[in-house]
Each structure stands twice: as C-alpha cells, then as structure tokens.
Coordinates of N, CA and C in Angstrom, one line a residue:
M1 N 0.9 -1.2 0.0 CA 0.0 0.0 0.0 C 0.9 1.2 0.0
A2 N 0.5 2.2 -0.8 CA 1.3 3.4 -1.0 C 1.0 4.4 0.2
T3 N 2.0 5.2 0.4 CA 1.8 6.3 1.5 C 1.0 7.4 0.9
N4 N 0.5 8.3 1.8 CA -0.3 9.4 1.4 C 0.6 10.3 0.5
R5 N 1.8 10.5 0.8 CA 2.7 11.3 0.0 C 2.8 10.8 -1.4
R6 N 3.0 9.5 -1.5 CA 3.1 8.9 -2.9 C 1.9 9.0 -3.7
T7 N 0.7 8.7 -3.0 CA -0.6 8.8 -3.8 C -0.8 10.3 -4.3
S8 N -0.5 11.2 -3.4 CA -0.7 12.6 -3.9 C 0.3 13.0 -5.0
R9 N 1.5 12.5 -5.0 CA 2.5 12.7 -6.1 C 2.0 12.0 -7.4
V10 N 1.5 10.8 -7.2 CA 1.0 10.1 -8.4 C -0.2 10.8 -9.0
A11 N -1.1 11.3 -8.1 CA -2.3 12.0 -8.5 C -1.9 13.3 -9.3
S12 N -1.0 14.1 -8.8 CA -0.6 15.3 -9.4 C 0.1 15.0 -10.8
L13 N 0.8 13.9 -10.9 CA 1.5 13.5 -12.1 C 0.4 13.1 -13.1
I14 N -0.6 12.3 -12.7 CA -1.7 11.9 -13.6 C -2.4 13.2 -14.0
K15 N -2.7 14.1 -13.1 CA -3.4 15.3 -13.5 C -2.6 16.1 -14.6
R16 N -1.3 16.2 -14.4 CA -0.5 16.9 -15.4 C -0.5 16.2 -16.8
E17 N -0.4 14.9 -16.8 CA -0.3 14.2 -18.0 C -1.7 14.1 -18.7
V18 N -2.8 14.0 -18.0 CA -4.1 13.9 -18.6 C -4.4 15.3 -19.1
S19 N -4.0 16.4 -18.4 CA -4.2 17.7 -19.0 C -3.5 17.9 -20.3
D20 N -2.3 17.4 -20.4 CA -1.6 17.5 -21.7 C -2.3 16.7 -22.7
L21 N -2.8 15.5 -22.4 CA -3.6 14.7 -23.3 C -4.9 15.4 -23.8
L22 N -5.5 16.1 -22.9 CA -6.7 16.9 -23.3 C -6.4 18.0 -24.3
L23 N -5.2 18.6 -24.1 CA -4.8 19.6 -25.0 C -4.3 19.1 -26.4
H24 N -3.5 18.1 -26.3 CA -2.8 17.7 -27.5 C -3.1 16.2 -28.0
G25 N -3.6 15.4 -27.2 CA -3.6 14.0 -27.5 C -5.0 13.4 -28.0
I26 N -6.0 13.8 -27.3 CA -7.4 13.3 -27.6 C -7.9 14.0 -28.9
K27 N -8.2 13.2 -29.9 CA -8.6 13.8 -31.2 C -10.2 13.7 -31.3
D28 N -10.9 13.2 -30.4 CA -12.3 13.1 -30.4 C -13.0 14.4 -30.4
D29 N -13.8 14.7 -31.4 CA -14.4 16.1 -31.5 C -15.4 16.3 -30.3
R30 N -16.0 15.2 -29.8 CA -16.9 15.3 -28.7 C -16.2 15.9 -27.4
V31 N -15.0 15.7 -27.2 CA -14.2 16.2 -26.1 C -14.1 17.7 -26.2
G32 N -14.0 18.2 -27.4 CA -13.8 19.6 -27.7 C -15.2 20.4 -27.6
A33 N -16.3 19.7 -27.4 CA -17.6 20.4 -27.5 C -17.7 21.4 -26.3
G34 N -17.2 21.1 -25.2 CA -17.2 22.0 -24.1 C -15.8 22.3 -23.6
M35 N -15.6 23.4 -22.9 CA -14.2 23.7 -22.4 C -14.0 22.8 -21.2
V36 N -13.0 21.9 -21.2 CA -12.8 20.9 -20.2 C -11.5 21.3 -19.4
S37 N -11.6 21.2 -18.1 CA -10.5 21.4 -17.2 C -10.5 20.3 -16.1
I38 N -9.4 19.9 -15.7 CA -9.3 18.9 -14.7 C -9.2 19.6 -13.3
T39 N -10.2 19.3 -12.4 CA -10.2 20.0 -11.1 C -9.5 19.2 -10.1
D40 N -9.5 17.8 -10.2 CA -8.9 17.0 -9.1 C -8.7 15.6 -9.7
V41 N -7.8 14.9 -9.0 CA -7.5 13.5 -9.3 C -7.4 12.8 -8.0
N42 N -8.3 11.7 -7.8 CA -8.2 10.9 -6.6 C -7.6 9.5 -7.0
V43 N -6.6 9.1 -6.3 CA -6.0 7.9 -6.6 C -6.2 7.0 -5.4
S44 N -6.6 5.7 -5.6 CA -6.8 4.8 -4.5 C -5.5 4.5 -3.8
G45 N -5.5 4.0 -2.6 CA -4.3 3.7 -1.8 C -3.4 2.7 -2.5
D46 N -4.0 1.8 -3.2 CA -3.1 0.8 -3.9 C -2.7 1.2 -5.3
L47 N -3.0 2.4 -5.7 CA -2.7 3.0 -7.0 C -3.2 2.2 -8.1
Q48 N -4.4 1.6 -7.9 CA -5.0 0.8 -9.0 C -6.1 1.5 -9.7
H49 N -6.7 2.5 -9.1 CA -7.8 3.3 -9.6 C -7.6 4.8 -9.5
A50 N -8.0 5.5 -10.5 CA -7.8 6.9 -10.5 C -9.1 7.5 -11.0
K51 N -9.7 8.4 -10.2 CA -10.9 9.1 -10.5 C -10.4 10.5 -10.9
I52 N -10.8 10.9 -12.2 CA -10.3 12.2 -12.7 C -11.6 13.1 -12.7
F53 N -11.6 14.1 -11.9 CA -12.7 15.0 -11.9 C -12.5 16.1 -12.9
V54 N -13.5 16.3 -13.8 CA -13.4 17.3 -14.8 C -14.6 18.3 -14.7
S55 N -14.2 19.6 -14.9 CA -15.2 20.6 -15.0 C -15.4 21.0 -16.4
I56 N -16.7 21.0 -16.9 CA -17.0 21.3 -18.3 C -17.8 22.6 -18.4
Y57 N -17.3 23.5 -19.1 CA -18.0 24.8 -19.3 C -18.8 24.7 -20.6
G58 N -20.1 24.9 -20.6 CA -20.9 24.8 -21.8 C -22.3 24.5 -21.5
T59 N -23.1 24.2 -22.5 CA -24.5 23.8 -22.3 C -24.6 22.4 -21.8
D60 N -25.8 22.0 -21.4 CA -26.0 20.7 -20.9 C -25.7 19.6 -22.0
E61 N -26.0 20.0 -23.2 CA -25.8 19.0 -24.3 C -24.3 18.9 -24.6
A62 N -23.6 20.0 -24.5 CA -22.1 19.9 -24.7 C -21.5 19.1 -23.5
R63 N -22.0 19.3 -22.3 CA -21.4 18.5 -21.2 C -21.6 17.0 -21.4
A64 N -22.9 16.7 -21.8 CA -23.1 15.2 -22.0 C -22.3 14.7 -23.1
E65 N -22.1 15.4 -24.2 CA -21.3 15.0 -25.3 C -19.9 14.9 -24.9
T66 N -19.4 15.8 -24.2 CA -18.0 15.8 -23.7 C -17.8 14.6 -22.8
M67 N -18.7 14.3 -21.9 CA -18.5 13.1 -21.0 C -18.6 11.8 -21.8
E68 N -19.4 11.7 -22.9 CA -19.4 10.6 -23.7 C -18.0 10.4 -24.4
G69 N -17.5 11.5 -24.9 CA -16.2 11.4 -25.5 C -15.1 11.0 -24.6
L70 N -15.1 11.5 -23.3 CA -14.1 11.2 -22.3 C -14.3 9.7 -22.0
A71 N -15.5 9.2 -21.9 CA -15.7 7.8 -21.5 C -15.2 6.9 -22.6
S72 N -15.3 7.3 -23.9 CA -14.8 6.5 -24.9 C -13.3 6.6 -25.1
A73 N -12.7 7.6 -24.5 CA -11.3 7.8 -24.6 C -10.5 7.2 -23.4
T74 N -11.2 6.5 -22.4 CA -10.5 6.0 -21.2 C -9.4 5.0 -21.6
G75 N -9.7 4.2 -22.5 CA -8.6 3.2 -22.9 C -7.4 3.9 -23.5
Y76 N -7.6 4.9 -24.3 CA -6.5 5.6 -24.9 C -5.7 6.4 -23.8
V77 N -6.5 7.0 -22.8 CA -5.8 7.7 -21.7 C -5.0 6.8 -20.9
R78 N -5.6 5.6 -20.6 CA -4.9 4.7 -19.7 C -3.6 4.2 -20.4
R79 N -3.7 3.9 -21.7 CA -2.5 3.4 -22.5 C -1.4 4.5 -22.5
E80 N -1.8 5.8 -22.7 CA -0.8 6.8 -22.7 C -0.2 7.1 -21.3
L81 N -1.0 7.0 -20.3 CA -0.5 7.1 -18.9 C 0.5 6.0 -18.7
G82 N 0.2 4.8 -19.2 CA 1.2 3.7 -19.0 C 2.5 3.9 -19.6
S83 N 2.5 4.6 -20.7 CA 3.8 4.9 -21.4 C 4.5 6.1 -20.8
R84 N 3.7 7.1 -20.2 CA 4.3 8.3 -19.7 C 4.7 8.2 -18.3
V85 N 3.9 7.5 -17.5 CA 4.2 7.4 -16.0 C 4.8 6.1 -15.7
R86 N 5.8 6.1 -14.9 CA 6.6 4.9 -14.6 C 6.0 4.3 -13.3
L87 N 5.0 3.4 -13.5 CA 4.4 2.7 -12.4 C 4.4 1.2 -12.7
R88 N 4.3 0.4 -11.6 CA 4.3 -1.0 -11.8 C 3.0 -1.4 -12.6
R89 N 1.9 -0.9 -12.2 CA 0.6 -1.1 -12.9 C 0.0 0.2 -13.2
T90 N -0.6 0.4 -14.4 CA -1.3 1.6 -14.7 C -2.7 1.6 -14.1
P91 N -3.1 2.6 -13.4 CA -4.4 2.6 -12.8 C -5.5 2.7 -13.8
E92 N -6.6 2.1 -13.4 CA -7.9 2.2 -14.1 C -8.3 3.6 -14.0
V93 N -8.8 4.2 -15.1 CA -9.2 5.6 -15.2 C -10.7 5.7 -15.3
Q94 N -11.2 6.6 -14.5 CA -12.6 6.9 -14.6 C -12.8 8.5 -14.5
F95 N -13.5 9.0 -15.5 CA -13.8 10.4 -15.6 C -15.1 10.7 -14.9
V96 N -15.1 11.7 -14.0 CA -16.3 12.1 -13.2 C -16.5 13.6 -13.4
E97 N -17.7 14.0 -13.7 CA -18.0 15.4 -13.9 C -18.1 16.1 -12.6
D98 N -17.4 17.2 -12.5 CA -17.3 18.0 -11.2 C -18.1 19.3 -11.4
R99 N -19.2 19.4 -10.7 CA -20.0 20.6 -10.8 C -19.8 21.6 -9.6
S100 N -18.8 21.4 -8.9 CA -18.6 22.2 -7.7 C -18.3 23.6 -8.0
L101 N -17.6 23.9 -9.1 CA -17.3 25.3 -9.5 C -18.6 26.0 -9.9
E102 N -19.5 25.3 -10.5 CA -20.8 25.8 -10.9 C -21.7 26.1 -9.6
R103 N -21.7 25.2 -8.7 CA -22.4 25.4 -7.5 C -21.8 26.5 -6.7
G104 N -20.5 26.7 -6.6 CA -19.9 27.8 -5.9 C -20.2 29.1 -6.5
D105 N -20.3 29.2 -7.9 CA -20.6 30.4 -8.6 C -22.1 30.8 -8.3
R106 N -22.9 29.8 -8.3 CA -24.3 30.0 -8.0 C -24.5 30.5 -6.5
T107 N -23.8 29.9 -5.6 CA -23.8 30.3 -4.2 C -23.4 31.8 -4.0
L108 N -22.3 32.1 -4.7 CA -21.8 33.5 -4.6 C -22.8 34.5 -5.2
D109 N -23.4 34.1 -6.3 CA -24.4 35.0 -6.9 C -25.6 35.2 -5.9
L110 N -26.0 34.1 -5.3 CA -27.1 34.3 -4.3 C -26.7 35.2 -3.1
L111 N -25.5 35.0 -2.6 CA -25.0 35.8 -1.5 C -24.9 37.3 -2.0
N112 N -24.5 37.6 -3.2 CA -24.4 38.9 -3.7 C -25.8 39.5 -3.8
R113 N -26.8 38.7 -4.2 CA -28.2 39.2 -4.3 C -28.7 39.6 -2.9
I114 N -28.4 38.7 -1.9 CA -28.9 39.0 -0.6 C -28.2 40.3 0.0
T115 N -27.0 40.4 -0.3 CA -26.2 41.6 0.2 C -26.8 42.9 -0.5
R116 N -27.1 42.8 -1.8 CA -27.7 44.0 -2.5 C -29.1 44.3 -2.0
S117 N -29.9 43.2 -1.8 CA -31.3 43.5 -1.3 C -31.3 44.0 0.1
S118 N -30.4 43.6 1.0 CA -30.3 44.1 2.3 C -29.8 45.5 2.3
A119 N -28.9 45.9 1.4 CA -28.4 47.2 1.3 C -29.5 48.2 0.8
D120 N -30.3 47.6 -0.1 CA -31.4 48.4 -0.7 C -32.5 48.7 0.4
E121 N -32.7 47.7 1.3 CA -33.7 47.9 2.4 C -33.2 48.9 3.4
D122 N -31.9 49.0 3.6 CA -31.3 49.9 4.6 C -31.3 51.4 4.1
T123 N -31.3 51.5 2.8 CA -31.3 52.9 2.2 C -32.7 53.5 2.3
P124 N -32.9 54.7 2.9 CA -34.3 55.3 2.9 C -34.7 55.8 1.7

C-alpha cells in the first residue's frame, strides 16, 4: 500500500499528463464540445484506480457530449498514462463530472443578491 505522499504525487502527475492529453492527444471532437479542465484526481491507496474530476463549461448538451467522448477515450488515456508514467501497474481511469465550481458560482451569486437586497432595504 502506498503512502499518502506517494498517492498525492501520483495524482498530481496523472493530472498533469491527462491535462496534456486533453490539449494535444485526444482527437475526439466530442471532447472539444465544451471547455474541459481537470479539477482534481483521486488515486486509490493501492494506486490501481484513478478518478479524474473534470469541470466542463458549456451547455448541458455539450457537457453530455464531452462526457461521452471522455468515456470512450478512457482506454487511450490509460494506455498513454502507462507509457508516460513509470508505475508497476497503470491505474484504471474513470472520468467524473465535477460541478462544484458551478455550485460555488451560484452560491456567490445568491450571496451577492442577498447583500444587495439588504443594502437596498437599509437605504431610505
């Protein structure tokens, strides 16, 4: 079993390499439908599984299309990781859509509305 330091180093390495693959390696047009960025990578303690959290900017249709493209590219991503990252076994890759940035933006918008409405009520 790997240490926490090792898993975090492997996760950051996977994040860097998959980001490069998104920019230069994956030729699927569906992946380019929405703007994709990797927000986080979680690697299991035994380094056998990697969940790659992606944030997709665009319409709901573009998000769905991009996730389909990423799901079909998992084999290619895993094969490229195997050749780029020196590990005994290449982890299984799973892409997960991360909507935390969208929720945070919506929360900030609601807080700003509340602040503006309370400021309007205080003004005579």
